[in-house]
C-alpha cells in the first residue's frame, strides 16, 4: 500500500501518484499505474476542477501515463479525464511544466518511462534536471541484473548516477527475502487448477484476485496450459476493451470452469454465484503475504487446506527483500525515500534498513561494473527491452503487458 504523498522536493510543481490536497497546486501530474492506492484524488471533483481551471486560464495542466493505463482509466471511469491525459511512450520525453507562481511560463523537464514489471502499463519515471536525477519506481518488480540493459539508466559501462530514489519498499523485510518468479507462480496455479478439475465435471475453481489488475499473466498461463478462458464479470471484461491480448484469455461466459467473477466469501458451500448450487469449488488465492522465506532455502510455493477447497499460491508483483537490496547495490543512489511500509514494520525501521543497505552498496561496486561491462555490447533500448523471461507465457505477459 503506497504511503507516498505525491510531491518530490527535487522536482517542483510535479506530483506523482497522488492527486489530492497540496498536490492540487502542481502543474504536471504523473500516474505510474492503475492501482487505487496510487490514484488517490484522481476521480475527485477537486482534481477535475484543477484541470479545468488551468484550461480556462489559458495554460495546460496534464496527467501523464502510459497508453494501457489510459485505457484502464477510460474503461473504469468514463472519458471525462481523456482530454487532459497525455500518453507517454517508453523511453525519454520532454515535458513542459508550467511554473506554479507564473503558469503562463514553463520549464522543460526530461522524463523517461521505464518498464516496472508490476502490472499492465506500469512504469518507473526517471526525472532529470540540470541538478538532479530522480528515479520514482512506483510499484515495481524487475531483476537487478537487467538494469544495465536499460539505456536510460546507463552511462557507458556504468549505471547512471541517481540522486534520489523513491523506492517501492512494500516488502523491505527479511521475512520476505525471496519470491518465486512469475513463471513459477503461474505454473503452480495451473497445477493446482488441473489437479482439482480432473476430479469431476462439477469441480470448479475461483481465482481470488489480489487487485483489479496485475494477475493477467496468470490468466495467460491458464489459457496457454489448460486451454481454459477465465470467467470475469461483464464490466471487468469490458475493462480490457482495446487490450485484446488480455481479453483473449478471458470470457464473460459463465459456462467455463475457472472463474475470477466473485470474491472468496461469496462462494458458500456448493454454491457458486455465477452458476448456482451443486459445485465443488476450490478457491485459489495468489498472494505474497503468507509466503515468508529466508536466504537459507526455498519453501513450497503453495499451501492447500486439508479438504482441498482453499489454496494459497506464492505470487508477488512487488520486489522481494533480496531484489530490493540488489537494486540498491546496483544504483547506489545518494538518497532513498521509501514509498511504502511493509507489514509489521514501522517507517523508522524501514529507514534503518535502507541506511544499512546504502552503507553496504559500495561493496557491490565491482558487481555492478562486471554486469554492465558484460552487457555493454547489448543493443537493447528502453523501447524494445523486455524483462527477462523464463517461458513463452511469461514473454507474453512481461513483454506485452509491460511493453
Tab-separated table of C-alpha atoms in Angstrom:
chain	number	residue	atom	x	y	z
A	1	UNK	CA	0.000	0.000	0.000
A	2	UNK	CA	1.549	3.262	-1.128
A	3	UNK	CA	2.215	5.892	1.530
A	4	UNK	CA	3.765	8.382	-0.891
A	5	UNK	CA	2.475	11.935	-0.570
A	6	UNK	CA	2.916	12.818	-4.231
A	7	UNK	CA	5.450	15.672	-4.170
A	8	UNK	CA	9.186	15.400	-4.806
A	9	UNK	CA	11.441	18.003	-3.267
A	10	UNK	CA	13.838	17.861	-6.206
A	11	UNK	CA	11.183	18.405	-8.906
A	12	UNK	CA	8.954	21.409	-8.147
A	13	UNK	CA	5.387	21.681	-9.451
A	14	UNK	CA	5.144	17.949	-10.197
A	15	UNK	CA	3.027	15.327	-8.427
A	16	UNK	CA	3.183	11.572	-8.912
A	17	UNK	CA	0.553	9.002	-7.898
A	18	UNK	CA	-1.339	11.409	-5.646
A	19	UNK	CA	-3.959	13.892	-6.783
A	20	UNK	CA	-5.384	15.494	-3.656
A	21	UNK	CA	-4.651	18.134	-1.010
A	22	UNK	CA	-1.361	20.018	-1.603
A	23	UNK	CA	-0.831	18.166	-4.874
A	24	UNK	CA	-3.591	20.229	-6.439
A	25	UNK	CA	-1.073	23.097	-6.594
A	26	UNK	CA	1.074	21.104	-9.024
A	27	UNK	CA	1.093	21.875	-12.731
A	28	UNK	CA	2.041	18.410	-14.051
A	29	UNK	CA	0.723	15.061	-12.856
A	30	UNK	CA	2.087	11.556	-13.427
A	31	UNK	CA	0.424	8.179	-12.837
A	32	UNK	CA	2.714	5.131	-12.720
A	33	UNK	CA	-0.071	2.519	-12.966
A	34	UNK	CA	-3.782	1.997	-12.406
A	35	UNK	CA	-3.943	0.687	-8.832
A	36	UNK	CA	-6.217	2.585	-6.482
A	37	UNK	CA	-3.630	3.308	-3.765
A	38	UNK	CA	-1.725	5.286	-6.399
A	39	UNK	CA	-4.829	7.115	-7.621
A	40	UNK	CA	-5.970	8.971	-4.511
A	41	UNK	CA	-7.975	12.008	-5.545
A	42	UNK	CA	-7.844	11.184	-9.253
A	43	UNK	CA	-11.617	10.932	-9.625
A	44	UNK	CA	-12.494	13.655	-7.144
A	45	UNK	CA	-14.197	16.853	-8.270
A	46	UNK	CA	-11.296	18.931	-6.932
A	47	UNK	CA	-8.782	17.348	-9.311
A	48	UNK	CA	-11.056	17.683	-12.328
A	49	UNK	CA	-11.674	21.323	-11.441
A	50	UNK	CA	-7.928	21.866	-11.169
A	51	UNK	CA	-7.511	20.703	-14.761
A	52	UNK	CA	-10.474	22.765	-15.963
A	53	UNK	CA	-9.293	25.908	-14.201
A	54	UNK	CA	-5.913	25.748	-15.913
A	55	UNK	CA	-7.626	25.330	-19.280
A	56	UNK	CA	-9.898	28.322	-18.667
A	57	UNK	CA	-6.927	30.461	-17.638
A	58	UNK	CA	-5.055	29.652	-20.825
A	59	UNK	CA	-2.356	27.208	-19.780
A	60	UNK	CA	-2.110	23.429	-19.872
A	61	UNK	CA	-2.027	21.011	-16.956
A	62	UNK	CA	-1.963	17.355	-17.941
A	63	UNK	CA	-1.972	13.859	-16.485
A	64	UNK	CA	0.844	11.760	-17.960
A	65	UNK	CA	0.693	7.953	-18.122
A	66	UNK	CA	1.163	5.017	-20.488
A	67	UNK	CA	-1.441	4.074	-23.062
A	68	UNK	CA	-2.514	0.893	-21.267
A	69	UNK	CA	-3.004	2.877	-18.060
A	70	UNK	CA	-5.051	5.392	-20.043
A	71	UNK	CA	-7.252	2.563	-21.375
A	72	UNK	CA	-7.825	1.351	-17.819
A	73	UNK	CA	-8.784	4.848	-16.691
A	74	UNK	CA	-11.212	5.316	-19.559
A	75	UNK	CA	-12.856	1.933	-19.033
A	76	UNK	CA	-13.044	2.371	-15.268
A	77	UNK	CA	-14.389	5.910	-15.063
A	78	UNK	CA	-15.676	7.028	-18.412
A	79	UNK	CA	-13.991	9.536	-20.676
A	80	UNK	CA	-14.173	12.690	-18.571
A	81	UNK	CA	-10.424	12.878	-17.990
A	82	UNK	CA	-9.453	11.823	-21.503
A	83	UNK	CA	-8.848	15.328	-22.898
A	84	UNK	CA	-6.402	16.030	-20.084
A	85	UNK	CA	-4.349	12.831	-20.485
A	86	UNK	CA	-1.066	12.791	-22.368
A	87	UNK	CA	0.268	9.340	-23.243
A	88	UNK	CA	3.955	8.703	-22.682
A	89	UNK	CA	5.824	6.052	-24.633
A	90	UNK	CA	8.695	4.030	-23.226
A	91	UNK	CA	11.913	5.973	-23.364
A	92	UNK	CA	12.653	9.703	-22.981
A	93	UNK	CA	10.219	12.586	-23.412
A	94	UNK	CA	10.365	16.323	-22.821
A	95	UNK	CA	7.505	17.791	-20.796
A	96	UNK	CA	6.569	21.444	-20.392
A	97	UNK	CA	5.847	22.100	-16.726
A	98	UNK	CA	4.223	25.488	-16.009
A	99	UNK	CA	5.612	27.416	-13.049
A	100	UNK	CA	3.012	27.398	-10.280
A	101	UNK	CA	3.688	31.061	-9.474
A	102	UNK	CA	3.514	32.077	-13.148
A	103	UNK	CA	1.740	29.284	-15.056
A	104	UNK	CA	1.941	31.071	-18.406
A	105	UNK	CA	5.681	30.461	-18.296
A	106	UNK	CA	7.167	26.964	-18.093
A	107	UNK	CA	10.300	24.880	-17.696
A	108	UNK	CA	11.214	21.781	-19.710
A	109	UNK	CA	11.501	18.536	-17.761
A	110	UNK	CA	13.118	15.387	-19.123
A	111	UNK	CA	11.198	12.275	-18.091
A	112	UNK	CA	11.863	8.690	-19.128
A	113	UNK	CA	9.380	5.834	-18.799
A	114	UNK	CA	10.954	2.508	-17.833
A	115	UNK	CA	9.019	-0.789	-17.539
A	116	UNK	CA	8.230	-1.542	-13.893
A	117	UNK	CA	7.095	-5.173	-14.177
A	118	UNK	CA	4.263	-4.679	-11.686
A	119	UNK	CA	1.057	-4.786	-13.736
A	120	UNK	CA	-0.075	-3.966	-17.292
A	121	UNK	CA	1.069	-0.491	-18.218
A	122	UNK	CA	3.154	0.099	-15.089
A	123	UNK	CA	6.293	2.196	-15.422
A	124	UNK	CA	9.020	3.833	-13.403
A	125	UNK	CA	9.683	7.521	-14.018
A	126	UNK	CA	13.220	8.867	-14.352
A	127	UNK	CA	13.129	12.652	-13.950
A	128	UNK	CA	16.234	14.594	-14.947
A	129	UNK	CA	17.072	18.259	-14.404
A	130	UNK	CA	20.330	20.213	-14.530
A	131	UNK	CA	20.856	19.404	-10.851
A	132	UNK	CA	19.143	16.093	-10.145
A	133	UNK	CA	18.366	12.644	-11.495
A	134	UNK	CA	15.382	11.259	-9.628
A	135	UNK	CA	14.017	7.744	-10.106
A	136	UNK	CA	10.480	7.060	-8.931
A	137	UNK	CA	9.785	3.321	-9.099
A	138	UNK	CA	6.067	3.315	-8.346
A	139	UNK	CA	5.246	-0.313	-7.589
A	140	UNK	CA	7.841	-2.433	-9.333
A	141	UNK	CA	9.492	-5.805	-9.710
A	142	UNK	CA	12.400	-6.172	-12.096
A	143	UNK	CA	15.609	-8.186	-11.969
A	144	UNK	CA	18.589	-6.086	-10.816
A	145	UNK	CA	20.847	-7.630	-13.458
A	146	UNK	CA	18.501	-6.244	-16.104
A	147	UNK	CA	19.054	-2.650	-15.013
A	148	UNK	CA	22.123	-2.332	-17.215
A	149	UNK	CA	20.011	-3.201	-20.257
A	150	UNK	CA	18.021	-0.009	-19.883
A	151	UNK	CA	19.927	2.554	-21.920
A	152	UNK	CA	18.273	5.367	-19.984
A	153	UNK	CA	19.915	4.119	-16.770
A	154	UNK	CA	23.385	3.745	-18.255
A	155	UNK	CA	26.339	5.991	-18.843
A	156	UNK	CA	28.680	3.864	-20.903
A	157	UNK	CA	29.748	0.917	-18.786
A	158	UNK	CA	28.358	2.416	-15.594
A	159	UNK	CA	24.898	2.827	-14.171
A	160	UNK	CA	23.700	6.423	-14.285
A	161	UNK	CA	24.055	8.274	-11.001
A	162	UNK	CA	20.739	8.653	-9.208
A	163	UNK	CA	20.474	11.486	-6.726
A	164	UNK	CA	17.220	10.368	-5.096
A	165	UNK	CA	15.465	7.025	-5.405
A	166	UNK	CA	11.780	6.945	-4.477
A	167	UNK	CA	11.541	3.222	-3.820
A	168	UNK	CA	8.691	0.736	-3.532
A	169	UNK	CA	9.528	-0.797	-0.139
A	170	UNK	CA	6.387	-2.911	0.217
A	171	UNK	CA	8.463	-5.985	1.109
A	172	UNK	CA	11.611	-4.429	2.575
A	173	UNK	CA	11.575	-7.080	5.283
A	174	UNK	CA	13.992	-10.001	5.574
A	175	UNK	CA	10.991	-12.238	6.224
A	176	UNK	CA	10.231	-11.785	2.515
A	177	UNK	CA	13.763	-12.466	1.330
A	178	UNK	CA	12.799	-14.428	-1.780
A	179	UNK	CA	9.786	-14.631	-4.099
A	180	UNK	CA	9.244	-17.105	-6.932
A	181	UNK	CA	9.277	-15.785	-10.489
A	182	UNK	CA	6.049	-15.043	-12.347
A	183	UNK	CA	6.533	-18.192	-14.405
A	184	UNK	CA	6.894	-20.334	-11.281
A	185	UNK	CA	3.819	-18.778	-9.671
A	186	UNK	CA	1.674	-19.126	-12.794
A	187	UNK	CA	2.721	-22.763	-13.317
A	188	UNK	CA	1.878	-23.552	-9.701
A	189	UNK	CA	-1.592	-22.022	-10.113
A	190	UNK	CA	-2.174	-24.154	-13.213
A	191	UNK	CA	-1.079	-27.309	-11.377
A	192	UNK	CA	-3.488	-26.612	-8.518
A	193	UNK	CA	-6.298	-25.977	-11.034
A	194	UNK	CA	-5.631	-29.090	-13.078
A	195	UNK	CA	-5.482	-31.475	-10.122
A	196	UNK	CA	-8.845	-30.171	-8.890
A	197	UNK	CA	-10.749	-30.073	-12.189
A	198	UNK	CA	-9.848	-33.648	-13.054
A	199	UNK	CA	-11.785	-34.936	-10.030
A	200	UNK	CA	-15.184	-34.436	-11.682
A	201	UNK	CA	-17.085	-32.165	-14.120
A	202	UNK	CA	-18.673	-30.445	-11.114
A	203	UNK	CA	-15.334	-29.330	-9.682
A	204	UNK	CA	-14.734	-25.614	-10.310
A	205	UNK	CA	-12.022	-23.079	-9.436
A	206	UNK	CA	-12.282	-19.455	-8.324
A	207	UNK	CA	-9.193	-17.245	-8.535
A	208	UNK	CA	-9.318	-14.816	-5.612
A	209	UNK	CA	-7.722	-11.732	-7.164
A	210	UNK	CA	-5.453	-9.537	-5.013
A	211	UNK	CA	-6.138	-6.441	-7.164
A	212	UNK	CA	-8.251	-5.400	-10.148
A	213	UNK	CA	-5.215	-5.760	-12.427
A	214	UNK	CA	-1.813	-7.386	-12.134
A	215	UNK	CA	-2.563	-11.114	-12.416
A	216	UNK	CA	-3.134	-11.151	-16.166
A	217	UNK	CA	-0.015	-13.255	-16.678
A	218	UNK	CA	-1.740	-15.999	-14.660
A	219	UNK	CA	-4.790	-15.809	-16.931
A	220	UNK	CA	-2.483	-16.114	-19.939
A	221	UNK	CA	-0.779	-19.158	-18.456
A	222	UNK	CA	-4.134	-20.831	-17.728
A	223	UNK	CA	-5.228	-20.278	-21.322
A	224	UNK	CA	-1.880	-21.459	-22.690
A	225	UNK	CA	-1.511	-24.541	-20.490
A	226	UNK	CA	-5.069	-25.683	-19.859
A	227	UNK	CA	-6.903	-24.165	-22.823
A	228	UNK	CA	-9.426	-22.562	-20.452
A	229	UNK	CA	-10.591	-18.965	-20.504
A	230	UNK	CA	-11.219	-17.356	-17.129
A	231	UNK	CA	-14.734	-16.074	-16.462
A	232	UNK	CA	-14.978	-12.480	-15.247
A	233	UNK	CA	-17.924	-10.156	-14.795
A	234	UNK	CA	-19.084	-8.224	-17.826
A	235	UNK	CA	-17.765	-4.883	-16.557
A	236	UNK	CA	-14.378	-6.469	-15.882
A	237	UNK	CA	-14.339	-7.959	-19.367
A	238	UNK	CA	-15.137	-4.569	-20.898
A	239	UNK	CA	-12.342	-3.035	-18.841
A	240	UNK	CA	-9.899	-4.725	-21.206
A	241	UNK	CA	-11.521	-3.294	-24.320
A	242	UNK	CA	-8.666	-2.151	-26.506
A	243	UNK	CA	-6.221	-4.609	-24.897
A	244	UNK	CA	-7.105	-7.658	-26.967
A	245	UNK	CA	-4.100	-9.698	-25.863
A	246	UNK	CA	-5.604	-9.828	-22.380
A	247	UNK	CA	-9.224	-10.254	-23.483
A	248	UNK	CA	-8.349	-13.421	-25.391
A	249	UNK	CA	-7.565	-15.067	-22.032
A	250	UNK	CA	-10.913	-14.047	-20.518
A	251	UNK	CA	-14.607	-14.610	-21.135
A	252	UNK	CA	-17.873	-13.212	-19.865
A	253	UNK	CA	-19.472	-16.605	-20.499
A	254	UNK	CA	-20.148	-18.219	-17.113
A	255	UNK	CA	-20.079	-21.745	-18.577
A	256	UNK	CA	-16.395	-22.283	-18.024
A	257	UNK	CA	-14.650	-23.985	-15.119
A	258	UNK	CA	-12.239	-21.299	-13.920
A	259	UNK	CA	-13.672	-18.088	-12.533
A	260	UNK	CA	-12.497	-14.697	-11.309
A	261	UNK	CA	-16.003	-13.264	-11.154
A	262	UNK	CA	-16.599	-13.230	-7.407
A	263	UNK	CA	-14.986	-12.760	-4.014
A	264	UNK	CA	-13.954	-15.784	-1.989
A	265	UNK	CA	-16.587	-15.054	0.661
A	266	UNK	CA	-19.344	-15.233	-1.965
A	267	UNK	CA	-18.670	-18.933	-2.502
A	268	UNK	CA	-20.807	-20.695	0.085
A	269	UNK	CA	-20.625	-24.486	0.358
A	270	UNK	CA	-21.590	-25.929	-3.023
A	271	UNK	CA	-22.946	-22.575	-4.223
A	272	UNK	CA	-21.023	-20.773	-6.981
A	273	UNK	CA	-22.575	-17.308	-7.528
A	274	UNK	CA	-22.492	-17.327	-11.329
A	275	UNK	CA	-23.588	-20.963	-11.725
A	276	UNK	CA	-25.793	-21.780	-8.757
A	277	UNK	CA	-25.721	-24.815	-6.437
A	278	UNK	CA	-24.150	-28.253	-6.834
A	279	UNK	CA	-20.464	-27.454	-7.413
A	280	UNK	CA	-17.248	-28.228	-5.570
A	281	UNK	CA	-15.269	-25.002	-5.795
A	282	UNK	CA	-11.604	-24.644	-4.933
A	283	UNK	CA	-10.563	-21.073	-4.126
A	284	UNK	CA	-7.012	-20.247	-5.198
A	285	UNK	CA	-5.505	-17.079	-3.793
A	286	UNK	CA	-2.286	-15.762	-5.391
A	287	UNK	CA	-0.582	-13.800	-2.624
A	288	UNK	CA	2.804	-12.881	-1.218
A	289	UNK	CA	1.696	-12.012	2.303
A	290	UNK	CA	1.730	-15.586	3.625
A	291	UNK	CA	4.954	-16.578	1.882
A	292	UNK	CA	7.801	-15.905	4.248
A	293	UNK	CA	11.149	-17.204	3.122
A	294	UNK	CA	14.747	-16.923	4.208
A	295	UNK	CA	18.079	-16.925	2.432
A	296	UNK	CA	18.728	-20.447	3.706
A	297	UNK	CA	16.333	-22.281	1.440
A	298	UNK	CA	13.133	-22.287	-0.524
A	299	UNK	CA	9.764	-23.486	0.664
A	300	UNK	CA	6.766	-24.934	-1.188
A	301	UNK	CA	5.090	-22.379	-3.435
A	302	UNK	CA	1.547	-23.377	-2.495
A	303	UNK	CA	-0.387	-24.363	0.586
A	304	UNK	CA	-3.677	-26.284	0.389
A	305	UNK	CA	-6.226	-26.909	3.128
A	306	UNK	CA	-6.881	-30.491	4.200
A	307	UNK	CA	-10.221	-30.632	2.419
A	308	UNK	CA	-8.668	-29.176	-0.737
A	309	UNK	CA	-11.119	-26.317	-1.047
A	310	UNK	CA	-8.694	-23.497	-0.234
A	311	UNK	CA	-5.268	-22.969	-1.726
A	312	UNK	CA	-2.678	-20.195	-1.468
A	313	UNK	CA	-0.025	-19.738	-4.133
A	314	UNK	CA	3.055	-17.562	-3.646
A	315	UNK	CA	2.937	-14.707	-6.136
A	316	UNK	CA	4.271	-11.182	-5.891
A	317	UNK	CA	4.225	-8.206	-8.207
A	318	UNK	CA	6.473	-6.309	-5.781
A	319	UNK	CA	10.205	-6.828	-5.353
A	320	UNK	CA	11.414	-9.182	-2.608
A	321	UNK	CA	13.908	-8.078	0.037
A	322	UNK	CA	16.793	-9.564	-1.928
A	323	UNK	CA	15.643	-7.942	-5.157
A	324	UNK	CA	15.377	-4.582	-3.390
A	325	UNK	CA	18.833	-4.956	-1.856
A	326	UNK	CA	20.342	-5.870	-5.223
A	327	UNK	CA	18.548	-2.934	-6.859
A	328	UNK	CA	20.036	-0.539	-4.302
A	329	UNK	CA	23.503	-2.085	-4.674
A	330	UNK	CA	23.306	-1.610	-8.429
A	331	UNK	CA	22.082	2.002	-8.410
A	332	UNK	CA	23.827	3.291	-5.268
A	333	UNK	CA	21.651	6.428	-5.042
A	334	UNK	CA	22.603	9.328	-2.785
A	335	UNK	CA	19.264	9.219	-1.032
A	336	UNK	CA	16.326	6.804	-0.783
A	337	UNK	CA	12.763	7.787	0.057
A	338	UNK	CA	10.540	4.789	0.912
A	339	UNK	CA	7.060	4.898	-0.626
A	340	UNK	CA	5.531	2.009	1.356
A	341	UNK	CA	5.813	0.358	4.766
A	342	UNK	CA	5.924	-3.451	4.985
A	343	UNK	CA	3.505	-5.384	7.199
A	344	UNK	CA	4.665	-5.421	10.837
A	345	UNK	CA	7.290	-2.731	10.193
A	346	UNK	CA	7.371	0.957	11.061
A	347	UNK	CA	8.668	3.727	8.842
A	348	UNK	CA	11.563	4.192	11.260
A	349	UNK	CA	12.525	0.548	10.845
A	350	UNK	CA	12.320	0.882	7.067
A	351	UNK	CA	14.632	3.902	7.134
A	352	UNK	CA	17.100	1.997	9.317
A	353	UNK	CA	17.205	-0.934	6.878
A	354	UNK	CA	17.672	1.429	3.931
A	355	UNK	CA	20.555	3.139	5.718
A	356	UNK	CA	22.228	-0.248	6.219
A	357	UNK	CA	21.739	-1.212	2.584
A	358	UNK	CA	23.106	2.111	1.360
A	359	UNK	CA	26.182	1.712	3.540
A	360	UNK	CA	26.746	-1.738	2.011
A	361	UNK	CA	26.200	-0.535	-1.549
A	362	UNK	CA	29.835	0.452	-2.002
A	363	UNK	CA	30.791	-3.206	-1.575
A	364	UNK	CA	28.781	-4.012	-4.690
A	365	UNK	CA	30.773	-1.650	-6.924
A	366	UNK	CA	32.661	-4.437	-8.669
A	367	UNK	CA	29.491	-6.472	-9.212
A	368	UNK	CA	27.855	-3.545	-10.982
A	369	UNK	CA	30.863	-2.884	-13.209
A	370	UNK	CA	31.157	-6.543	-14.201
A	371	UNK	CA	27.474	-6.809	-15.112
A	372	UNK	CA	27.421	-3.612	-17.129
A	373	UNK	CA	30.646	-4.464	-18.927
A	374	UNK	CA	29.222	-7.827	-19.932
A	375	UNK	CA	26.131	-6.113	-21.273
A	376	UNK	CA	27.918	-3.222	-22.971
A	377	UNK	CA	27.609	-4.884	-26.367
A	378	UNK	CA	23.870	-5.418	-25.886
A	379	UNK	CA	21.968	-3.282	-28.389
A	380	UNK	CA	18.690	-3.323	-26.454
A	381	UNK	CA	16.992	0.018	-25.962
A	382	UNK	CA	14.316	1.024	-23.492
A	383	UNK	CA	11.725	0.942	-26.259
A	384	UNK	CA	12.490	-2.650	-27.295
A	385	UNK	CA	13.626	-4.111	-23.995
A	386	UNK	CA	11.541	-6.840	-22.419
A	387	UNK	CA	12.051	-8.042	-18.881
A	388	UNK	CA	13.942	-11.298	-18.541
A	389	UNK	CA	11.551	-14.157	-19.201
A	390	UNK	CA	11.692	-17.832	-18.482
A	391	UNK	CA	8.987	-19.218	-20.754
A	392	UNK	CA	6.720	-18.368	-23.686
A	393	UNK	CA	3.829	-17.400	-21.452
A	394	UNK	CA	5.981	-15.052	-19.393
A	395	UNK	CA	7.172	-13.487	-22.641
A	396	UNK	CA	3.550	-12.763	-23.487
A	397	UNK	CA	2.806	-11.124	-20.168
A	398	UNK	CA	6.041	-9.361	-19.294
A	399	UNK	CA	6.756	-8.277	-22.839
A	400	UNK	CA	3.237	-7.403	-23.913
A	401	UNK	CA	1.707	-6.193	-20.698
A	402	UNK	CA	4.748	-4.265	-19.564
A	403	UNK	CA	5.629	-3.097	-23.084
